CSV table of C-alpha atoms in Angstrom, one decimal:
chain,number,residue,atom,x,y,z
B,1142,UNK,CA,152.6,67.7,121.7
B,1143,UNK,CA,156.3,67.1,120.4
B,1144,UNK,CA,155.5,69.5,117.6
B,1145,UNK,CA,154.1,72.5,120.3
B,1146,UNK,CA,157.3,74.4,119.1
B,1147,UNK,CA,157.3,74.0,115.4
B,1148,UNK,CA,154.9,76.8,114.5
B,1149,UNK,CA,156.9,79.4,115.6
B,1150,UNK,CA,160.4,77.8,113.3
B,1151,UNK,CA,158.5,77.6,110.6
B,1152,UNK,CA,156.6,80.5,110.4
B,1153,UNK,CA,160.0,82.0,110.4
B,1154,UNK,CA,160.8,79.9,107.8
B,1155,UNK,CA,158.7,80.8,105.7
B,1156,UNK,CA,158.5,84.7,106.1
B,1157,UNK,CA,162.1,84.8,106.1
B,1158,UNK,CA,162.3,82.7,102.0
B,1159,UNK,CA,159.2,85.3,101.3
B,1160,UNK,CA,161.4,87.9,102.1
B,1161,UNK,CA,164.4,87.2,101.0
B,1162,UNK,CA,162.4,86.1,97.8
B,1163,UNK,CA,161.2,89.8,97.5
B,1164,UNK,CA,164.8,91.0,97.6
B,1165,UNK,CA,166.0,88.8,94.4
B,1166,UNK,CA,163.3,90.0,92.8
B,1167,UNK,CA,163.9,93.8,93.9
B,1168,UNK,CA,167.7,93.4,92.9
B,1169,UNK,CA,166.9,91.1,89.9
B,1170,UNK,CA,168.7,88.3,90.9
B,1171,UNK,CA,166.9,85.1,89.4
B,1172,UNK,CA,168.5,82.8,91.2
B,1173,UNK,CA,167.7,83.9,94.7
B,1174,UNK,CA,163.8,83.8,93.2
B,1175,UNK,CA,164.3,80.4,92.2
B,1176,UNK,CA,166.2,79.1,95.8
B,1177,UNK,CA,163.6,81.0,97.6
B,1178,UNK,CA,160.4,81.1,96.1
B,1179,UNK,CA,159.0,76.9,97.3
B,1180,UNK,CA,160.2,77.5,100.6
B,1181,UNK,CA,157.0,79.5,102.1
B,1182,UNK,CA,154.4,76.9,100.9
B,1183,UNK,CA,156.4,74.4,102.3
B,1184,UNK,CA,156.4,75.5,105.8
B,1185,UNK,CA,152.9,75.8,105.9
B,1186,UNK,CA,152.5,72.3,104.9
B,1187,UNK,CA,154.9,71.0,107.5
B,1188,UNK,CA,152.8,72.9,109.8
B,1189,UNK,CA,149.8,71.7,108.5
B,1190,UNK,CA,151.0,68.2,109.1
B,1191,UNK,CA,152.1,68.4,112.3
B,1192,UNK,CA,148.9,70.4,113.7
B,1193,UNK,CA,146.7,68.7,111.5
B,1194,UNK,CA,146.7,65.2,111.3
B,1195,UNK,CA,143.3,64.9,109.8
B,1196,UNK,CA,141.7,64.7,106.1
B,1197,UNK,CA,141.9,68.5,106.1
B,1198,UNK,CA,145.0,68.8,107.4
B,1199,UNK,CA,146.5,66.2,105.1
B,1200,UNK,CA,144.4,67.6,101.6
B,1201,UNK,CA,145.4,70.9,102.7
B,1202,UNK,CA,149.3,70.2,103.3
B,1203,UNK,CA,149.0,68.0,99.8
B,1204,UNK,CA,147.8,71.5,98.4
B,1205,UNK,CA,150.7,73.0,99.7
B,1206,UNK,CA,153.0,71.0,98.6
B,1207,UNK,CA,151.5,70.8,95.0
B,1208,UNK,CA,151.6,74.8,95.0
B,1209,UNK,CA,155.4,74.6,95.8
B,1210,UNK,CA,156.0,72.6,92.7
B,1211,UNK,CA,154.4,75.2,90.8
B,1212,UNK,CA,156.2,77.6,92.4
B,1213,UNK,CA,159.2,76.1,90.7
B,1214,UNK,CA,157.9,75.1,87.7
B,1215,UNK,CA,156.4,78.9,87.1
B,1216,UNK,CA,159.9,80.3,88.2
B,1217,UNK,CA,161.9,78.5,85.7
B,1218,UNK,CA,159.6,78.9,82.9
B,1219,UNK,CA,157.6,76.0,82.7
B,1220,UNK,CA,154.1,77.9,81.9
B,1221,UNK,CA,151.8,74.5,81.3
B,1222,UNK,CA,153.6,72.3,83.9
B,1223,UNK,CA,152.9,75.0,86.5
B,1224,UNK,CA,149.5,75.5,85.6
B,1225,UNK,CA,149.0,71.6,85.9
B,1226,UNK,CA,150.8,71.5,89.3
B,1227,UNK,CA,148.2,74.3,90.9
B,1228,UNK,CA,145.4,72.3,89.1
B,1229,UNK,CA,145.9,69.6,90.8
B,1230,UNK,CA,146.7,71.8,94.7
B,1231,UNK,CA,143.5,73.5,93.9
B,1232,UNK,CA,141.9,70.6,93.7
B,1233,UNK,CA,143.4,69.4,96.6
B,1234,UNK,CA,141.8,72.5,98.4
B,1235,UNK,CA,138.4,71.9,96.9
B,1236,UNK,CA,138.4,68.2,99.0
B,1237,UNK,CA,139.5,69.6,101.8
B,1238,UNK,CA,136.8,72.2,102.1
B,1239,UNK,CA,134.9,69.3,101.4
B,1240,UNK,CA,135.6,67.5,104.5
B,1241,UNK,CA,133.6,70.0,106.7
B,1242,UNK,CA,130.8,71.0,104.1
B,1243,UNK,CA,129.2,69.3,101.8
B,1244,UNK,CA,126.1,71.3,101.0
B,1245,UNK,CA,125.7,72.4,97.3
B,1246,UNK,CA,125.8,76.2,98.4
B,1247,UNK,CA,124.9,76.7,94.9
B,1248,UNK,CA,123.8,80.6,95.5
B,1249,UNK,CA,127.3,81.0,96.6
B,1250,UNK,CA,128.5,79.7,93.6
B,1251,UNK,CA,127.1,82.3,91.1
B,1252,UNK,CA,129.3,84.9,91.8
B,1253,UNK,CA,132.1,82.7,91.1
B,1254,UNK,CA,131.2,81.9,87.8
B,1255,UNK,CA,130.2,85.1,86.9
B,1256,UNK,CA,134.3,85.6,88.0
B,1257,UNK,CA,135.6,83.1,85.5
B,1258,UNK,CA,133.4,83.3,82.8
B,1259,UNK,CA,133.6,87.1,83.2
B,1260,UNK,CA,137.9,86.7,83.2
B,1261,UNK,CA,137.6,83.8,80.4
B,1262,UNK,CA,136.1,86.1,78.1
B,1263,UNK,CA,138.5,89.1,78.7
B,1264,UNK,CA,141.4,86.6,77.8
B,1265,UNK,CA,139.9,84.4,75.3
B,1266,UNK,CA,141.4,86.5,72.2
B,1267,UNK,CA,145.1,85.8,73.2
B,1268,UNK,CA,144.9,82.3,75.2
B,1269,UNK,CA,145.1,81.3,71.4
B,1270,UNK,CA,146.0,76.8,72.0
B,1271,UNK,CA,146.1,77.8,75.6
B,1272,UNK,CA,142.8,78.2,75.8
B,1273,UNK,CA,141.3,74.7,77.0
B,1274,UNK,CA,144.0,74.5,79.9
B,1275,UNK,CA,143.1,78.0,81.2
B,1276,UNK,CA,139.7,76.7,80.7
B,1277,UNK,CA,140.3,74.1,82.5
B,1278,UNK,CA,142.0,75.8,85.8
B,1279,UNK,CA,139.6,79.0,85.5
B,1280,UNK,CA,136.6,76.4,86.5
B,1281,UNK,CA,139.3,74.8,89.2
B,1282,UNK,CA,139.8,77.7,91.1
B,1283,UNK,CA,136.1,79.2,91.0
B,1284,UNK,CA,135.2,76.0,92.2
B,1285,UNK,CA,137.7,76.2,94.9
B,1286,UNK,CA,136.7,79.8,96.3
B,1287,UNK,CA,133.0,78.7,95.8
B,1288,UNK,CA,133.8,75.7,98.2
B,1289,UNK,CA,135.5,78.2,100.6
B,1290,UNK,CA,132.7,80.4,100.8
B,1291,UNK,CA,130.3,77.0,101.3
B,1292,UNK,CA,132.0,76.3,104.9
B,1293,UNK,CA,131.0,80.4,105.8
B,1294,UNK,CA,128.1,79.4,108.1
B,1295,UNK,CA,128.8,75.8,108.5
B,1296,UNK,CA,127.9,73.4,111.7
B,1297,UNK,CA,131.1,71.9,111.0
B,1298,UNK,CA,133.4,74.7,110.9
B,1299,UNK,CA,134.0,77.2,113.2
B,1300,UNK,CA,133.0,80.7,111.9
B,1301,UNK,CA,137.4,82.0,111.6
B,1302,UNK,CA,138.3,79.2,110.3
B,1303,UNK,CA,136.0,79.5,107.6
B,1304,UNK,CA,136.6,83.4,107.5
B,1305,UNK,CA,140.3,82.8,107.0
B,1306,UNK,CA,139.7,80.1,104.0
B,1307,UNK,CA,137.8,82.0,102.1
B,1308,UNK,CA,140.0,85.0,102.5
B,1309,UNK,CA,142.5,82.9,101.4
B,1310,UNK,CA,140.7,81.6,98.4
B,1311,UNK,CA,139.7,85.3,97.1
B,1312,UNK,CA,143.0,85.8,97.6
B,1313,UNK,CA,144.6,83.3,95.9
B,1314,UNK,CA,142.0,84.0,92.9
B,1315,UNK,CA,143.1,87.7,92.3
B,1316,UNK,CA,146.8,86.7,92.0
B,1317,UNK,CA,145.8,83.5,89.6
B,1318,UNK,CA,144.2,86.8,87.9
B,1319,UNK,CA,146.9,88.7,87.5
B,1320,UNK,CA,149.1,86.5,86.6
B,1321,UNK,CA,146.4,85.6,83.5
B,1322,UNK,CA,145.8,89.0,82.3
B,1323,UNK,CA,149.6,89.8,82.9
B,1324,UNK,CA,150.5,86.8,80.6
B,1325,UNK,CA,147.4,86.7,77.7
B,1326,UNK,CA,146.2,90.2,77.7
B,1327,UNK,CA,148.3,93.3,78.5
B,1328,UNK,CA,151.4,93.1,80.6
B,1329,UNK,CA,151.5,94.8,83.5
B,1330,UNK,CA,154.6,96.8,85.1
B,1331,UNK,CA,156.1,95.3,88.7
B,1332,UNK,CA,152.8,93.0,88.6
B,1333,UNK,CA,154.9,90.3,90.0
B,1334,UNK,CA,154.9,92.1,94.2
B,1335,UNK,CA,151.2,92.1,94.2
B,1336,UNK,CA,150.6,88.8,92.5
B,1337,UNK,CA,153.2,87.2,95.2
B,1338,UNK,CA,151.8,89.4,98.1
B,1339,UNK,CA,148.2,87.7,97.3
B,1340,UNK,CA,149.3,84.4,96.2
B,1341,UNK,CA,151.1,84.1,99.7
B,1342,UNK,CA,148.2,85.4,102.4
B,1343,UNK,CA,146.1,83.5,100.0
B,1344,UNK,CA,148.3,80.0,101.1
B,1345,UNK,CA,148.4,81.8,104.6
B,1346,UNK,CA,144.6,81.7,104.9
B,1347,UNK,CA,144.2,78.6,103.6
B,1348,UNK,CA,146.6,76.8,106.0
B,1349,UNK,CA,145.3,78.8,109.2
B,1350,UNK,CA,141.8,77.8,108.0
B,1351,UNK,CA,142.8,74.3,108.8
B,1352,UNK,CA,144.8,74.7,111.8
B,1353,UNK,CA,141.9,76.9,113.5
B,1354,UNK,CA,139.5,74.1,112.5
B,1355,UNK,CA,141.8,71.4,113.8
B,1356,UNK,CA,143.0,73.3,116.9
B,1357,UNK,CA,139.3,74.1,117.8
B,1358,UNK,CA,137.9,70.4,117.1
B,1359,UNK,CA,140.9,68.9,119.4
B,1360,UNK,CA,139.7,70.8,121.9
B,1361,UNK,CA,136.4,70.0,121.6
B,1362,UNK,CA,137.3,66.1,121.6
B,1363,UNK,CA,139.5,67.0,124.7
């Protein structure tokens, strides 16, 4: 109860950095990027934490937290680092769906590799040594949006929450997209708005996908 007025400071919080974020990179102003660009991920793992005080909540604000190092990491040029850093929150987001579904869902899995290996092949010709580490995180993630799309129908997870994490997921997939093709294929102009728009509902679904799931199974425990 202490934290009933968090959501609201941080929310602000974090749609205020995103903003200000889009305006240093509208006026090309690097720094502001860099000050700004954590900020949003970390607000909704505070929130997280406070709401959700449960293995999802926890693995999910972990995620978060882990995605705001990369955040830096990406923004000051450190390409592998960065990579490593979402690995491991993707990861993070792969246990946490696990928490509420276990089921091997592996239907729902096929269109996610078809994703990756589809992607992997497109970039193969310029990953050049890159190419086990993009490998590597191209599985990650399609394992992560098929573990989303596993809750979708769930006894253990309430039909929004499980909406808003795999919206979240497919979300987060297109901008981990964009930001491959931009990099190891062709580069793409003003790329950077969409792949920050997606990358951020993407973190915005995830995070409400726990805190509807927690918020609904405290009240059935209530």
């Amino acid at each position: 109860m202490r934290h009933r007025g968090t959501g609201p400071v941080l929310a602000g919080v974090g749609i205020g950095t995103a903003l200000l974020y889009f305006v240093g990179l509208a006026t090309e102003a690097p720094a502001l990027c860099l000050a700004t660009k954590p900020f949003p991920a970390l607000a909704l793992a505070a929130w997280v934490s406070f709401r959700c005080p449960r293995a999802l909540g926890r693995l999910t604000a972990a995620g978060l937290v882990l995605s705001a190092a990369g955040d830096v990491l990406l923004e000051i040029g450190l390409f592998l680092p960065g990579l490593l850093a979402f690995l491991a929150a993707h990861l993070g987001y792969v246990a946490a769906f696990l928490t509420a579904d276990r089921r091997p869902a592996l239907g729902r899995a096929l269109p996610f590799a078809a994703w990756g290996a589809g992607a992997f092949a497109l970039l193969y010709p310029g990953l050049g040594p890159m190419a086990v580490p993009v490998a590597v995180y191209v599985a990650v993630i399609c394992a992560m949006m098929w573990r989303a799309a596993a809750r979708v129908g769930s006894p253990g997870t309430p039909a929004l929450a499980a909406a808003l994490g795999l919206a979240g997921a497919l979300a987060f997939g297109a901008s981990d997209t964009l930001i491959a093709f931009n990099r190891f294929a062709t580069p793409i102009p003003g790329v950077r708005w969409p792949i920050m728009i997606l990358y951020w509902l993407g973190q915005a679904g995830i995070a409400a996908s726990a805190l509807v799931a927690c918020g609904m199974l405290r009240e059935k425990v209530m």
